[in-house]
Short mmCIF file of C-alpha atoms in Angstrom, two decimals:
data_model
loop_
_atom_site.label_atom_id
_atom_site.label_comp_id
_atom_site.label_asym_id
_atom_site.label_seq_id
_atom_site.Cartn_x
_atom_site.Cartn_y
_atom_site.Cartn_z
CA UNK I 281 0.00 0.00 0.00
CA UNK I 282 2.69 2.46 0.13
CA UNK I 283 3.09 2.71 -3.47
CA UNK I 284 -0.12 4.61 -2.85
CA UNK I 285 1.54 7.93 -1.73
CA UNK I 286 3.54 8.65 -5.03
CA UNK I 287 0.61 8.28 -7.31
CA UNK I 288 -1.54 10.22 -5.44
CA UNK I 289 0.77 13.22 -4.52
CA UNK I 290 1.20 12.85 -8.96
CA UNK I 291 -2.58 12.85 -9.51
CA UNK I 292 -3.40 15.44 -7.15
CA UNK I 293 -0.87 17.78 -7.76
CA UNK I 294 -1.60 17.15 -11.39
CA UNK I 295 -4.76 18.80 -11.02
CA UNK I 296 -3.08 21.90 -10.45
CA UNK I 297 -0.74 21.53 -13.41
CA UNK I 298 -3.19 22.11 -15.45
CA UNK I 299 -6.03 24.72 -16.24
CA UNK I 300 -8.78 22.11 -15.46
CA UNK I 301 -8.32 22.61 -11.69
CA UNK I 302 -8.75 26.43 -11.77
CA UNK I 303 -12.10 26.05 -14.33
CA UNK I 304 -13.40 23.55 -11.81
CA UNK I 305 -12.85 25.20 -8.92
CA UNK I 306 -14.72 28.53 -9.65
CA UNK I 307 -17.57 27.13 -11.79
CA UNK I 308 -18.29 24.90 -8.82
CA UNK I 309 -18.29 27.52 -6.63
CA UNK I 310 -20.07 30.24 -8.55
CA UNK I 311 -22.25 27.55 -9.21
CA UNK I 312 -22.96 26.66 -5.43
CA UNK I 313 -22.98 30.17 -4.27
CA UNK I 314 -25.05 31.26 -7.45
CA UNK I 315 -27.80 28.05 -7.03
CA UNK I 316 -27.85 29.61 -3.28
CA UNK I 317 -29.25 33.10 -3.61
CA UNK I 318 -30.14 33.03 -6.40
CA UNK I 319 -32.95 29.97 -6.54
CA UNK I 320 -32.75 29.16 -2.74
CA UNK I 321 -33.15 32.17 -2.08
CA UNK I 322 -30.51 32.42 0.50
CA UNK I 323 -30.78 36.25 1.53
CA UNK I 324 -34.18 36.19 1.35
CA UNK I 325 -34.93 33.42 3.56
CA UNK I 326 -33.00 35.39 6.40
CA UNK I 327 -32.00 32.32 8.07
CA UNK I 328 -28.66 31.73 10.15
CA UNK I 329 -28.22 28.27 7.86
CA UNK I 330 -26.76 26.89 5.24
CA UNK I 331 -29.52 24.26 3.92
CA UNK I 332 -30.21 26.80 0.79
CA UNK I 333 -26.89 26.19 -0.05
CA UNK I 334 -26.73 21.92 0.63
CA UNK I 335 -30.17 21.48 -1.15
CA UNK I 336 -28.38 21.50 -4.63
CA UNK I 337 -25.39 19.76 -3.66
CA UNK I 338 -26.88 16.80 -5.19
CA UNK I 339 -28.08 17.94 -8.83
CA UNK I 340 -24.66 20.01 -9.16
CA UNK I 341 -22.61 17.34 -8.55
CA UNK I 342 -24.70 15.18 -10.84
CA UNK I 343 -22.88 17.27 -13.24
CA UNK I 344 -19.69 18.68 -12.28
CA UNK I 345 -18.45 15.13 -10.67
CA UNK I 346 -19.00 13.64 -13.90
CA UNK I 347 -16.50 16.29 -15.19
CA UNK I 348 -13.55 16.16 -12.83
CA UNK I 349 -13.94 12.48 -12.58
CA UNK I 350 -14.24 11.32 -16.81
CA UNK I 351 -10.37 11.50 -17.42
CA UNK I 352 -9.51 9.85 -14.20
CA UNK I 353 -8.92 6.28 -16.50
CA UNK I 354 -10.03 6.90 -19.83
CA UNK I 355 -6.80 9.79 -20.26
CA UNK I 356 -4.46 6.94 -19.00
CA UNK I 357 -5.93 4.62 -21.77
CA UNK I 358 -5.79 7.07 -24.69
CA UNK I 359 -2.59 8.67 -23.99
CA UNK I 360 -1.32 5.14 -23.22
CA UNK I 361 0.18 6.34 -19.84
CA UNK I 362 -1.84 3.38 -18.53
CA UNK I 363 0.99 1.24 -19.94
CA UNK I 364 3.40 2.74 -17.97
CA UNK I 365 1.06 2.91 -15.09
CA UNK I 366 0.54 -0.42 -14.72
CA UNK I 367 4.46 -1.62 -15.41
CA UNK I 368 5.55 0.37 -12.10
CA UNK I 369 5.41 -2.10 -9.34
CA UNK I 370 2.12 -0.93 -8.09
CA UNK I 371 -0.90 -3.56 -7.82
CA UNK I 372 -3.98 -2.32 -9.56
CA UNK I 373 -5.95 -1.89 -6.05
CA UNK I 374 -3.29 0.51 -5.17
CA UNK I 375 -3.55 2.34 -8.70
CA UNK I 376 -7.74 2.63 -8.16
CA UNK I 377 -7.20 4.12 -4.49
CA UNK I 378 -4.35 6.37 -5.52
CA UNK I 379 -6.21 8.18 -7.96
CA UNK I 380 -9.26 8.06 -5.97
CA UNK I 381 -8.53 9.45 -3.46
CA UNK I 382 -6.38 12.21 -5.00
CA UNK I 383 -9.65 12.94 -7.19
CA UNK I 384 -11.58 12.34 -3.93
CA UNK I 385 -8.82 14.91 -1.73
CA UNK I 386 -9.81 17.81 -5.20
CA UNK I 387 -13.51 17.54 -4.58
CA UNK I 388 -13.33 17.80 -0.74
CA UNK I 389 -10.83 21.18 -1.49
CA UNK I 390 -13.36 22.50 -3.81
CA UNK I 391 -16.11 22.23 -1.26
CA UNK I 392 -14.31 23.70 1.61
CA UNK I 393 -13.51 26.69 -0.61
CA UNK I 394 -17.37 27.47 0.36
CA UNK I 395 -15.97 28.52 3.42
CA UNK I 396 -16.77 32.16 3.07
CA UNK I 397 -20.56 30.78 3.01
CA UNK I 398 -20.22 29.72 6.53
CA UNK I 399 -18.11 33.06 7.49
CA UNK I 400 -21.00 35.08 5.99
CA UNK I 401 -23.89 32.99 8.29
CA UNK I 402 -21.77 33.14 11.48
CA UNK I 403 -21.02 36.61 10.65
CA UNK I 404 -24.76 37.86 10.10
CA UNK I 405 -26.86 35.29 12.65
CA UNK I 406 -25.96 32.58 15.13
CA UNK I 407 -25.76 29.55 13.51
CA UNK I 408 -25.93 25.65 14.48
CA UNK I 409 -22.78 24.56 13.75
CA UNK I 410 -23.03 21.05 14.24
CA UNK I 411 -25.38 21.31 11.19
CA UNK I 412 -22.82 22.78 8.88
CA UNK I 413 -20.31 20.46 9.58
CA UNK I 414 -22.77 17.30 9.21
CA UNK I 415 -23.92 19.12 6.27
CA UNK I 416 -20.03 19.20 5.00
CA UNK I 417 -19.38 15.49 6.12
CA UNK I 418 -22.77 14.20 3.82
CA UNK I 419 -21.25 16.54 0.74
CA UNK I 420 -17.69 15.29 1.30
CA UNK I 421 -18.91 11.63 1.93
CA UNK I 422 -21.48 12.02 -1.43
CA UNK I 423 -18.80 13.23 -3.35
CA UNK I 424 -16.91 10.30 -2.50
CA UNK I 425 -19.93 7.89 -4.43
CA UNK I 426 -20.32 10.14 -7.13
CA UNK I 427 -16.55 9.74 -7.95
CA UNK I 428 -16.74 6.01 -7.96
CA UNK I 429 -19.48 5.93 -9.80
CA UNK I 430 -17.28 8.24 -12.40
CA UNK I 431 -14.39 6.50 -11.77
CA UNK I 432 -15.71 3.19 -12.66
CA UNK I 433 -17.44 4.30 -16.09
CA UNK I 434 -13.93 6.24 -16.96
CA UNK I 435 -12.26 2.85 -16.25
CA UNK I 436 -14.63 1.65 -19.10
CA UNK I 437 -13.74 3.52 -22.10
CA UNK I 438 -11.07 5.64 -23.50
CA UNK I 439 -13.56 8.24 -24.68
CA UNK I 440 -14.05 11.06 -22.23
CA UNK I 441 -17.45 12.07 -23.61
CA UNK I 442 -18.45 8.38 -23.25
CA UNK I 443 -17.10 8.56 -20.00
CA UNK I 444 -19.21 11.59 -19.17
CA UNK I 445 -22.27 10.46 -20.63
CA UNK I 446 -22.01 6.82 -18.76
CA UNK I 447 -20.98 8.71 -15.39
CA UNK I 448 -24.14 11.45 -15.90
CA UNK I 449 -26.68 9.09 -16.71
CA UNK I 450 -26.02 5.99 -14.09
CA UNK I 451 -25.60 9.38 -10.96
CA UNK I 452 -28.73 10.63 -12.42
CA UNK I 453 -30.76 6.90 -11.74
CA UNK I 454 -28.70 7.05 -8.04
CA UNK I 455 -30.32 10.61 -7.65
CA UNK I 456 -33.99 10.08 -9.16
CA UNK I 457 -34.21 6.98 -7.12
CA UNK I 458 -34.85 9.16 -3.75
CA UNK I 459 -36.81 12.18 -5.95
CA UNK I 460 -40.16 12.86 -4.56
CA UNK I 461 -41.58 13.33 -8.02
CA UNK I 462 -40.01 10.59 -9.61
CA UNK I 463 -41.26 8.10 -6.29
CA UNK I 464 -44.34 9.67 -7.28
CA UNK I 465 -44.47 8.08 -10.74
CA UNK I 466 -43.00 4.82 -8.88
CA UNK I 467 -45.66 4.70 -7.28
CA UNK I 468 -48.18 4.73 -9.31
CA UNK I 469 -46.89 1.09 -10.72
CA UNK I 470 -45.08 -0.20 -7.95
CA UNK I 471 -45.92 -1.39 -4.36
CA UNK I 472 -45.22 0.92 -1.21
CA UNK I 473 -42.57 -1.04 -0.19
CA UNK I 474 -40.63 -1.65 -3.64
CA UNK I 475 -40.24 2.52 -3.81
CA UNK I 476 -38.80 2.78 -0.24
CA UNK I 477 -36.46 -0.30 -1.38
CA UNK I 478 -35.56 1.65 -4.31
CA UNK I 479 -35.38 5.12 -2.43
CA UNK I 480 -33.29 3.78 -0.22
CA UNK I 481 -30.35 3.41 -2.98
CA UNK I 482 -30.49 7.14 -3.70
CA UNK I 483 -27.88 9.80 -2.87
CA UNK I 484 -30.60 11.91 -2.12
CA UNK I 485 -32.18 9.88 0.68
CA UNK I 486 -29.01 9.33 2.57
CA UNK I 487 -27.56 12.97 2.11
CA UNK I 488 -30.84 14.69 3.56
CA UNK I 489 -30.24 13.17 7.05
CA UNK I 490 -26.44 14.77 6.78
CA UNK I 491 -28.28 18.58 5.80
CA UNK I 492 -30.85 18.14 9.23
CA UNK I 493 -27.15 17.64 11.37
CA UNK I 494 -28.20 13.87 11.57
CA UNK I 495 -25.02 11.77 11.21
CA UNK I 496 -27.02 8.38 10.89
CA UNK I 497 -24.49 5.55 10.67
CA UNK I 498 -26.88 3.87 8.30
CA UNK I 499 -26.27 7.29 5.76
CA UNK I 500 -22.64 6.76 6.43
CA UNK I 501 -22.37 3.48 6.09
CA UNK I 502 -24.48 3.73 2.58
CA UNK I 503 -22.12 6.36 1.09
CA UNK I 504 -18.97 4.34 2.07
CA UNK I 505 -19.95 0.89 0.97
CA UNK I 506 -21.47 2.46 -2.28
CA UNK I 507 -17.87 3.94 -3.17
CA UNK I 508 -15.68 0.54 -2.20
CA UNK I 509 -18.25 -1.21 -4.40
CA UNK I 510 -17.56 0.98 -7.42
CA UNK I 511 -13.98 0.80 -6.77
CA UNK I 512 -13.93 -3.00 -6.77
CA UNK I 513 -15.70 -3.11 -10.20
CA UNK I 514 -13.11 -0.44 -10.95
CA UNK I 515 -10.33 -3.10 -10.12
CA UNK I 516 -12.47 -5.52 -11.86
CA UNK I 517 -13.19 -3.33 -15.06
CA UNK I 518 -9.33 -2.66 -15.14
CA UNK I 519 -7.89 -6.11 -14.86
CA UNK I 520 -10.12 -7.62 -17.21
CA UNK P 56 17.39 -13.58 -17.37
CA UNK P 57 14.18 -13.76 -19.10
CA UNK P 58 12.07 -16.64 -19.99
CA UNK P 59 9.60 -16.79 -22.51
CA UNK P 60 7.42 -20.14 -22.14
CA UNK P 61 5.18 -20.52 -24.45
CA UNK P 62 2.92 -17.14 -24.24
CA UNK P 63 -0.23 -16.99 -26.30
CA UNK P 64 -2.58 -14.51 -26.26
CA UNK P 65 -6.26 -14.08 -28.55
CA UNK P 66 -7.85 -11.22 -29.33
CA UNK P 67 -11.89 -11.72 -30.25
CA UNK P 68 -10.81 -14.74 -32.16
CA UNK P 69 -7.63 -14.01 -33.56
CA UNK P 70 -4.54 -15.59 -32.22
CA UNK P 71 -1.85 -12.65 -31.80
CA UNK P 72 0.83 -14.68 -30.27
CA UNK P 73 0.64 -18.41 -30.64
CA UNK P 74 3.32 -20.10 -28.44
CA UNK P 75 6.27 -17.74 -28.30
CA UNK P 76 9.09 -19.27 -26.22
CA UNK P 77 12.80 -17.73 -26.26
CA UNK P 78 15.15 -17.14 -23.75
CA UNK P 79 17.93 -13.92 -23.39
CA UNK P 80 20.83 -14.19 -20.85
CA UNK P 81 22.87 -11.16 -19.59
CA UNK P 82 24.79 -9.41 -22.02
CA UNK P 83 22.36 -10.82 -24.80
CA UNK P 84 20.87 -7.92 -26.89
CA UNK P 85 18.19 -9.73 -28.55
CA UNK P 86 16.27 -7.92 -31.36
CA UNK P 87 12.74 -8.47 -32.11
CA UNK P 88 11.90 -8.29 -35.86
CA UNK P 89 8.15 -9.37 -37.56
CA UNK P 90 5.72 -7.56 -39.62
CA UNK P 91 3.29 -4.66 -38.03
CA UNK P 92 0.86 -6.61 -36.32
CA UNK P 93 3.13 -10.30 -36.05
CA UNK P 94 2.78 -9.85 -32.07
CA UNK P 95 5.57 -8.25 -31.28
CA UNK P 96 4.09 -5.38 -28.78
CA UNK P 97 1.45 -8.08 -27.35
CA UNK P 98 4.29 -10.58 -26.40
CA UNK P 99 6.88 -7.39 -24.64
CA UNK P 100 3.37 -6.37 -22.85
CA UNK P 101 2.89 -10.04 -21.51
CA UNK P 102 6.50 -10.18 -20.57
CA UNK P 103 6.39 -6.79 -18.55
CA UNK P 104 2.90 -8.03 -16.99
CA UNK P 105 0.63 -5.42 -18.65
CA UNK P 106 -1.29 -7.74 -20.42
CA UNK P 107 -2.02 -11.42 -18.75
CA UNK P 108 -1.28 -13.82 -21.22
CA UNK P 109 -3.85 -16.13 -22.16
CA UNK P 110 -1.33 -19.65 -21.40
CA UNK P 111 2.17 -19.72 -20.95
CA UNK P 112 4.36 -17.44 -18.83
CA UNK P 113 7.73 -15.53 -18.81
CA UNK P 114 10.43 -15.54 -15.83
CA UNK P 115 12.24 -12.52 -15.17
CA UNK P 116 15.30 -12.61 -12.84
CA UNK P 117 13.47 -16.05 -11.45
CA UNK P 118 10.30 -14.63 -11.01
CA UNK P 119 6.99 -15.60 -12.48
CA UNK P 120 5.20 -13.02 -14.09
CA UNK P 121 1.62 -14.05 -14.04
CA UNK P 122 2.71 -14.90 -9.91
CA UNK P 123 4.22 -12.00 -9.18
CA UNK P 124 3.75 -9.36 -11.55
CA UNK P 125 4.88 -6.46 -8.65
CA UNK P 126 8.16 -8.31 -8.39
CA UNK P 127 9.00 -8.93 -12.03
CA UNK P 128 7.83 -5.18 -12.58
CA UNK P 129 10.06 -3.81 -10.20
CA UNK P 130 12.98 -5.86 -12.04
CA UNK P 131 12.86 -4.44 -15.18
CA UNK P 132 13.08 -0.94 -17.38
CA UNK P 133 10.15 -0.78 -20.34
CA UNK P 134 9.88 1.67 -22.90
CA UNK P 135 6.60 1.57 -24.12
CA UNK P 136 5.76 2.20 -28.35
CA UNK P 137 5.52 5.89 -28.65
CA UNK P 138 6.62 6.74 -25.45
CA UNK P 139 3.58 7.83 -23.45
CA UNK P 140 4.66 9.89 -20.96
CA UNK P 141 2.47 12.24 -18.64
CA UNK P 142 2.84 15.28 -20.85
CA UNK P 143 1.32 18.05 -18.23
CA UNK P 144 4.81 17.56 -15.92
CA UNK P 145 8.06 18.78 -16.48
CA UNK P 146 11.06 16.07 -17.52
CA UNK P 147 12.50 16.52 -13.49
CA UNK P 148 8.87 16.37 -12.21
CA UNK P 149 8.11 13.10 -14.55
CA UNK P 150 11.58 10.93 -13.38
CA UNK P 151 11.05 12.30 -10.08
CA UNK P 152 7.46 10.83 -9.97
CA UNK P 153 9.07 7.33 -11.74
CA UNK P 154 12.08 7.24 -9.13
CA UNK P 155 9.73 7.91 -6.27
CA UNK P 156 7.13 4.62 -7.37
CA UNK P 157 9.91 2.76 -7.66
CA UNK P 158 11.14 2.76 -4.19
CA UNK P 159 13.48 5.84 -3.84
CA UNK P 160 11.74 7.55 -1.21
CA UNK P 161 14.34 10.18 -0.15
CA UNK P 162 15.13 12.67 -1.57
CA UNK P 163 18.57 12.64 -2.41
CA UNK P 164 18.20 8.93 -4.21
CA UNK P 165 15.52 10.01 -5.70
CA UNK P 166 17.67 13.25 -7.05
CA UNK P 167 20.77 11.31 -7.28
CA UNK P 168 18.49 8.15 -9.45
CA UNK P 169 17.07 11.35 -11.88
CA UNK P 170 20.64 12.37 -12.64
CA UNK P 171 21.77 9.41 -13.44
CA UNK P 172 18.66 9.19 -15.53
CA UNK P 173 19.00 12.71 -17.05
CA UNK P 174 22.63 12.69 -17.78
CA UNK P 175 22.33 8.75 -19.68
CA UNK P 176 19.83 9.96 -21.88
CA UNK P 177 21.28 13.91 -22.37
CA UNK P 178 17.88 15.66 -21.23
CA UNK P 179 19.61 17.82 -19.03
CA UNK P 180 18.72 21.03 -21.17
CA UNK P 181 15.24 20.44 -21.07
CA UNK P 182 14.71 19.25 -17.56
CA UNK P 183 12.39 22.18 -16.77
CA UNK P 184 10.08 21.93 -19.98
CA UNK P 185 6.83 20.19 -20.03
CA UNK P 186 7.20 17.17 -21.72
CA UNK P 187 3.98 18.05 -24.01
CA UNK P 188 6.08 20.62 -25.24
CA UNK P 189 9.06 18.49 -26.51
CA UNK P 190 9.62 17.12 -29.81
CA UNK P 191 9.60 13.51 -30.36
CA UNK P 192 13.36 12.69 -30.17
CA UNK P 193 13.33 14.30 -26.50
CA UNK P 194 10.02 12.90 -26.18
CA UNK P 195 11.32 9.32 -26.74
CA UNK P 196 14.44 9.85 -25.10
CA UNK P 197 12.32 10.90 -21.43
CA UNK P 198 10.91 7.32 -22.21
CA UNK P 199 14.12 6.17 -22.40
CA UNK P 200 15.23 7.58 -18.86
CA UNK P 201 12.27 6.41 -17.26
CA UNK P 202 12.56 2.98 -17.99
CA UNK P 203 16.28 3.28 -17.45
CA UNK P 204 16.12 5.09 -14.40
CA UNK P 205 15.92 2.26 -11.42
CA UNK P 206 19.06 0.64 -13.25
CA UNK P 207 17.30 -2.73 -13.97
CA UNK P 208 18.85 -5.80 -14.63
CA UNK P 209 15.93 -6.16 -17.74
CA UNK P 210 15.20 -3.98 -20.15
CA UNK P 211 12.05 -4.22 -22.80
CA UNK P 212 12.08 -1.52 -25.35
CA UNK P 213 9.13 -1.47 -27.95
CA UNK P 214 10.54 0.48 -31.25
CA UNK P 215 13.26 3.02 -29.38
CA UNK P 216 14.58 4.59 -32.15
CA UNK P 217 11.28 5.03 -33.71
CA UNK P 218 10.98 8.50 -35.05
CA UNK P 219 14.48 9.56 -33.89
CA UNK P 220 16.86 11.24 -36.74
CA UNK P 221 19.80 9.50 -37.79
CA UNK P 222 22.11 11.15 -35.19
CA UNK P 223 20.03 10.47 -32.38
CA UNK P 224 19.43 6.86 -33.44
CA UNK P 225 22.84 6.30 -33.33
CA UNK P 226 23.50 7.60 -30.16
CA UNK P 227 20.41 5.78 -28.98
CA UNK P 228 22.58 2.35 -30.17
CA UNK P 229 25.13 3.41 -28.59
CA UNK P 230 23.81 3.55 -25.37
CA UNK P 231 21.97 0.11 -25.15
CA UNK P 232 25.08 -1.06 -26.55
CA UNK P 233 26.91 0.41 -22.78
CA UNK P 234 24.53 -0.56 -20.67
CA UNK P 235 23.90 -4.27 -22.22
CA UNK P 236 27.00 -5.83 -20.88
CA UNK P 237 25.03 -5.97 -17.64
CA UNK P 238 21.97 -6.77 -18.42
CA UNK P 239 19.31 -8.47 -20.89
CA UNK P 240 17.74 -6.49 -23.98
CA UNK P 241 15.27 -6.92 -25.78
CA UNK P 242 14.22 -4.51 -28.37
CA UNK P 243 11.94 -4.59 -30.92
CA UNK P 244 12.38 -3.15 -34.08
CA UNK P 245 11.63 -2.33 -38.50
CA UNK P 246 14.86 -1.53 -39.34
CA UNK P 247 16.94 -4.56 -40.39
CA UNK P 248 20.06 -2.61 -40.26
CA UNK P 249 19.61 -2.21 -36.43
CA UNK P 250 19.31 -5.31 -35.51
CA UNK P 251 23.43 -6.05 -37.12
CA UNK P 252 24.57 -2.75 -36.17
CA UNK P 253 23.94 -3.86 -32.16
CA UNK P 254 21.90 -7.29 -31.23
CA UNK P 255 23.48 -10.51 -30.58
CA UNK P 256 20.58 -12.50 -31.44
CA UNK P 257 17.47 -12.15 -33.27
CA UNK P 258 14.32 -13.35 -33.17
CA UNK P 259 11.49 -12.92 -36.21
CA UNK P 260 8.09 -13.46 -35.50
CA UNK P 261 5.60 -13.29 -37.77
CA UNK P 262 1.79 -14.48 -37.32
CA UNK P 263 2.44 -14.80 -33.62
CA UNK P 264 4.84 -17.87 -34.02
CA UNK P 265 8.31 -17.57 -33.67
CA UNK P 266 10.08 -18.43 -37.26
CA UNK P 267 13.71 -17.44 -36.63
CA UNK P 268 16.05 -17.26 -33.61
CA UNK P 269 19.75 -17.05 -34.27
CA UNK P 270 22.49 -14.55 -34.67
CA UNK P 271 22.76 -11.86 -37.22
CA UNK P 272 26.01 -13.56 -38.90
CA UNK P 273 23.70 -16.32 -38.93
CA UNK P 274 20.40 -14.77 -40.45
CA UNK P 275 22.82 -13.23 -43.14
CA UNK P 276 23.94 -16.27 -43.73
CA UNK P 277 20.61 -17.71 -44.73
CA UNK P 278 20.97 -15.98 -48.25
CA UNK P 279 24.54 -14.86 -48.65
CA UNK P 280 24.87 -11.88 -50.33
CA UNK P 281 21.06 -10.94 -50.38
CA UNK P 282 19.66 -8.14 -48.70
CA UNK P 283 18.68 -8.05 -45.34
CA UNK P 284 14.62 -7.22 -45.90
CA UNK P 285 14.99 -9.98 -48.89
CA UNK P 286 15.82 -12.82 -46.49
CA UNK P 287 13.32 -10.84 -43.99
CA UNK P 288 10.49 -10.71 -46.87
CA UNK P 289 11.26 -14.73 -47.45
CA UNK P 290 10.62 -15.80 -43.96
CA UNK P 291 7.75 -13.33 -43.39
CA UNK P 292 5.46 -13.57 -46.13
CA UNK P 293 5.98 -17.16 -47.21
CA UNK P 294 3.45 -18.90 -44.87
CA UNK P 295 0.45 -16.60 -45.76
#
């Protein structure tokens, strides 16, 4: 495992190299911030919290995960860097995790550079901190899924639009699943218990809990095994 | 050094290499000859432990390849075709990264390892360029330092004079030439000429099967006083 440190410190520092981290960083943001006042009507609501601001975190990163996450393997396999990836003594496993968690490491900076979000609620109100930090461990911890989910679909093809597309669409089931409207429609064919089943697989679902400042193990537990499932089909998808 | 037993690998339902067994010993330089598409790249992939081969195996140093691919990896230098190399990083950034995976953790091996590395191969005047920006001799040449750079008793190199100008191929010669009298090469190569200027044995494979393996004085000897790619075209083209 401790070839894990040199691709990592590579991949993540790699980010940074390049323009890619820079566009990423302030479209997320602007995009966070903007989705805030803008349609949550943050200002407005003239509330010491941050839930106007954790409400999208689930549609955005439907999209922007997808982004950071679709070169992760497919670059390796069209630039043929995979080949010298994979004849460094490093074991696949240790490839996956490496530049997981140094795509995983990204996300979680990009998030925390919302931090003048929680500057401007202490600064105006009193809030409940515990809140903003659960709310930051469920973003942090649904990142984490959404980037295996992308990692796992960039491990499939050396296309990055592919890549995207795959990535998008199978988040977007993971996020409908726990939709209100969509359970609606569910409904309407299925039993009562086959749509709670079904919810229960959604990033929604488990990341609401997280924005209330409940830190249910269950929620934790979900995000966590979700990601070292999609990294094991990652190991699979790679070896094959 | 090496061992080639039998290795066969399919694609879909073409056999790419069918049984290729050879052995090199130190101070062999053994050049790989065949028509595009004979197997060539598919058997040095198998033999580096990119690719699992489908039966068969290849020992390096003693060590099994399809047992312990970490082991074998970590025994040998491998240049892949075209020389992918992480083009966002500068050349120092790039060995650095390759000395540090394989196992020189501090810094001064790790500097002292890129040196060596830098001064083999002449990059030193580009060191602090991005290897995107590069043209394909230097290009080639960082590929060369990279796989040269853990000084391994094993070195695979897939075309390395490939795109290089007459000057630099020579000096490319040159240098296997130096470092083969301690170790076992095998290179693969088009160019007929190569393969007497430097290798001690040679090996032509064509439709995955191995047709020759013998020394250069004893390939010319085949048709004396015929060209090179006449004897090559003979052996090559006559089964189809």
């Amino acid at each position: 495992m401790s070839q894990i440190t040199p691709v990592f410190k590579r991949e993540f520092f790699g980010y940074f190299r390049s323009p890619v981290a820079y566009v990423f960083l302030v479209v997320f943001l602007m995009a966070s911030v903007g989705l805030a006042f803008f349609i949550g009507g943050f200002f407005k609501a003239n509330l010491a919290t941050l839930e106007s601001f954790f409400v999208f975190h689930p549609w955005l990163f439907l999209f922007l995960i997808p982004a950071a996450g679709m070169r992760l393997w497919s670059e390796e396999k069209r630039t043929g860097t995979i080949e010298l990836l994979f004849t460094l003594p490093i074991t696949t496993l240790e490839a996956v995790l490496a530049k997981f968690f140094a795509a995983w490491a990204f996300l979680t900076v990009a998030i925390l550079l919302s931090f003048p979000m929680v500057i401007t609620v202490g600064y105006l109100g009193n809030p409940d901190w515990g809140v903003i930090a659960s709310s930051y461990l469920g973003s942090i911890l649904m990142a984490g899924s959404y980037l295996g989910v992308c990692s796992l679909t960039s491990a499939l093809t050396r296309n990055q639009v592919i890549s995207f597309v795959l990535s998008v669409l199978a988040c977007l089931v993971l996020l409908f699943l726990g939709w209100s409207v969509f359970n609606g429609v569910l409904s309407a064919v299925l039993p009562v218990w086959a749509v709670d089943l079904l919810a229960n697989f959604s990033f929604a679902t488990h990341f609401n809990a997280f924005t209330k400042g409940i830190i249910d193990p269950k929620d934790v537990v979900f995000f966590l095994s979700l990601t070292g499932f999609t990294l094991f089909l990652n190991v699979v998808a790679l070896e094959r | 050094m090496i061992e080639v037993k039998g290795l066969v690998k399919h694609y879909g339902s073409k056999r790419a290499v069918d049984g290729v067994s050879f052995t090199v010993n130190r101070g062999d330089i053994l050049g790989f000859l065949g028509p595009n598409g004979a197997g060539k790249s598919t058997t040095m992939k198998m033999i580096t432990g990119f690719l699992r081969p489908d039966a068969g195996t290849a020992l390096v140093d003693g060590h099994d390849v399809t047992r312990d691919p970490v082991a074998v990896k970590s025994r040998l230098g491998y240049l892949p075709e075209s020389a992918p190399a992480y083009g966002e990083m500068t050349v120092e950034e790039f060995l650095g990264f390759i000395a540090e995976t394989r196992g020189f953790r501090t810094s001064e091996t790790r500097s002292s390892h890129v040196e060596r590395a830098l001064g083999l191969t002449q990059l030193a005047p580009v060191r602090t360029q991005t290897i995107e920006t590069l043209s394909k001799g230097y290009k080639q040449r960082v590929g060369f330092a990279q796989a040269l750079l853990h000084n391994p008793p094993v070195l695979i190199l897939d075309e390395p004079t490939d795109g290089l100008d007459p000057n630099q191929k020579n000096e490319v010669r040159t240098l296997i030439k130096n470092l083969a009298t301690e170790k076992a090469v095998v290179l693969s190569t088009h160019i007929l000429e190569e393969v007497e200027a430097i290798c001690t044995r040679v090996i032509i494979i064509s439709q995955g099967k191995v047709v020759v393996d013998e020394t250069p004085s004893q390939f010319r000897a085949r048709q004396p006083g015929a060209r090179l790619d006449a004897i090559f075209r003979s052996l090559t083209t006559s089964s189809e």
